[in-house]
Amino acid sequence: MDRRINMNKELLEAMEVLEKEKNISKDTLIEAIENSLLTACKNHFGKADNVKVTVNPNTCDFAVYAEKAVVENVEDDCLEMSLADAKMLNPKYEIGDTVQIPLDSKKFGRIATQNAKNVILQKIREEERKALYNEYYMKEKDVMTGVVQRYLGRNVSINLGRVDAILNESEQVKGETFRPTERVKVYVIEVKDTPKGPRVSVSRTHPDLVKRLFESEVAEVRDGTVEIKAIAREAGSRTKIGVKSNDANVDPVGACVGLNGSRVNSIVSELKGEKIDIINWDDNPAYLIENALSPAKVICVVADEEEREAQVIVPDYQLSLAIGKEGQNARLAARLTGFKIDIKSETQAREMGLFEQMGLQYGDTPSEVYEEETEETESYQEYEENYQEDGSEQ
């Protein structure tokens, strides 16, 4: 008796450990024990349709019994018993009653016991896999920090704690390399449930990686004071992000940049030097496109909201900056705003008569103002020295 009490105590402690470490509920484990005992009964007696198992969740005491109907003529010993045999157990039994006959689980054979054990272990594995899947499914579309394990061909295995994720070659930033044990932030694209456990796919190129990094780094973005309206990204090179403040007293760009660039620099560092342009979002398409072409200066913008097209005129010396290296600045601006942007220099615009088509006179354009500002601050040659062709500071 003492031995059974001790075993029950150990079983209870084991279930509590599994519940805590594997996140498998005690109720599920008790159900697994009940099913395993039913399986053992079926293997031992040939059937278990009338067998019932009860387990006390507080003490782990269990009882196994068979329900038999009291009949006059017994045809199946497993399901029926005679009235005489029933009255030997209790004189109150009559024809039609159901008698519960206790079964001694110690008499189960070795094979039946092994099968019962396998049922419990299988259930534990299934529940562990399900708990893991649910845990990481909650992380889908979010950022996690992982540890680089090894290269699998051109893919990278990254440990996220209790599972290993796969960073496919298509989701890697071109030119970015990893060292084993290196810690890296990744965006969880998808979590699939498979027989071998959850399969987690992650990315370093997804635009939402930048969004989540800003949410974790900038309190105003996290609490909704500053809203990220759109992101256009060419991973490893440059990202443009449009932000808008829901509080008139908060500068959205300043909040994202941080004191002396501390906030944005930490994100740039995490992205291994990827340049980030933060612009003010504006509901007026013309102003939005002008901001999106930053750091280039713009003379005028005419946007057609229905056709989602925009004509932009920039000073001659700003044309290469507005277009960017291999067209990157213009391409990202178009992606950010959703407009097809056609950029012309001031000279090209005059030759094509665009000012007249826009209803502007040359004297109305602010090109002279831009030239004066440039002459006061720095010459065109100095400007070229300080900025690369793609518009980023050297």
PDB file of N, CA and C in Angstrom, residues 23 53 67 116 126 235 260 299 301 305 347 368 383:
ATOM      1  N   ASN A  23       4.534  22.725 -20.750  1.00  0.00           N
ATOM      2  CA  ASN A  23       3.267  23.425 -20.970  1.00  0.00           C
ATOM      3  C   ASN A  23       2.151  22.467 -21.397  1.00  0.00           C
ATOM      4  N   VAL A  53     -12.335   3.778 -16.592  1.00  0.00           N
ATOM      5  CA  VAL A  53     -11.164   4.146 -15.798  1.00  0.00           C
ATOM      6  C   VAL A  53     -11.415   5.498 -15.149  1.00  0.00           C
ATOM      7  N   GLU A  67     -17.942  -2.899 -16.512  1.00  0.00           N
ATOM      8  CA  GLU A  67     -19.388  -2.862 -16.285  1.00  0.00           C
ATOM      9  C   GLU A  67     -20.023  -4.072 -16.962  1.00  0.00           C
ATOM     10  N   ALA A 116       0.551   0.372 -23.128  1.00  0.00           N
ATOM     11  CA  ALA A 116      -0.033   1.467 -22.339  1.00  0.00           C
ATOM     12  C   ALA A 116       0.983   2.587 -22.164  1.00  0.00           C
ATOM     13  N   GLU A 126       2.681  14.473 -28.619  1.00  0.00           N
ATOM     14  CA  GLU A 126       1.693  15.240 -29.387  1.00  0.00           C
ATOM     15  C   GLU A 126       1.376  16.561 -28.700  1.00  0.00           C
ATOM     16  N   ALA A 235      16.291  45.755 -49.102  1.00  0.00           N
ATOM     17  CA  ALA A 235      17.042  45.212 -47.972  1.00  0.00           C
ATOM     18  C   ALA A 235      18.550  45.267 -48.201  1.00  0.00           C
ATOM     19  N   ASN A 260      20.436  62.875 -30.942  1.00  0.00           N
ATOM     20  CA  ASN A 260      21.684  62.637 -31.685  1.00  0.00           C
ATOM     21  C   ASN A 260      21.627  61.363 -32.534  1.00  0.00           C
ATOM     22  N   ILE A 299      11.160  71.447 -57.039  1.00  0.00           N
ATOM     23  CA  ILE A 299      10.589  72.748 -57.423  1.00  0.00           C
ATOM     24  C   ILE A 299       9.070  72.684 -57.358  1.00  0.00           C
ATOM     25  N   VAL A 301       5.444  69.780 -57.800  1.00  0.00           N
ATOM     26  CA  VAL A 301       4.879  68.447 -58.011  1.00  0.00           C
ATOM     27  C   VAL A 301       3.433  68.602 -58.451  1.00  0.00           C
ATOM     28  N   GLU A 305      -4.390  61.987 -58.599  1.00  0.00           N
ATOM     29  CA  GLU A 305      -4.779  60.945 -57.640  1.00  0.00           C
ATOM     30  C   GLU A 305      -5.517  59.794 -58.314  1.00  0.00           C
ATOM     31  N   THR A 347      15.646  72.406 -66.637  1.00  0.00           N
ATOM     32  CA  THR A 347      15.938  72.693 -68.050  1.00  0.00           C
ATOM     33  C   THR A 347      15.046  71.849 -68.956  1.00  0.00           C
ATOM     34  N   GLU A 368      15.056  79.804 -58.084  1.00  0.00           N
ATOM     35  CA  GLU A 368      16.042  80.805 -57.709  1.00  0.00           C
ATOM     36  C   GLU A 368      16.275  80.776 -56.197  1.00  0.00           C
ATOM     37  N   TYR A 383      28.637  70.332 -52.262  1.00  0.00           N
ATOM     38  CA  TYR A 383      27.472  69.458 -52.082  1.00  0.00           C
ATOM     39  C   TYR A 383      27.784  68.057 -52.606  1.00  0.00           C
TER      40      TYR A 383
END
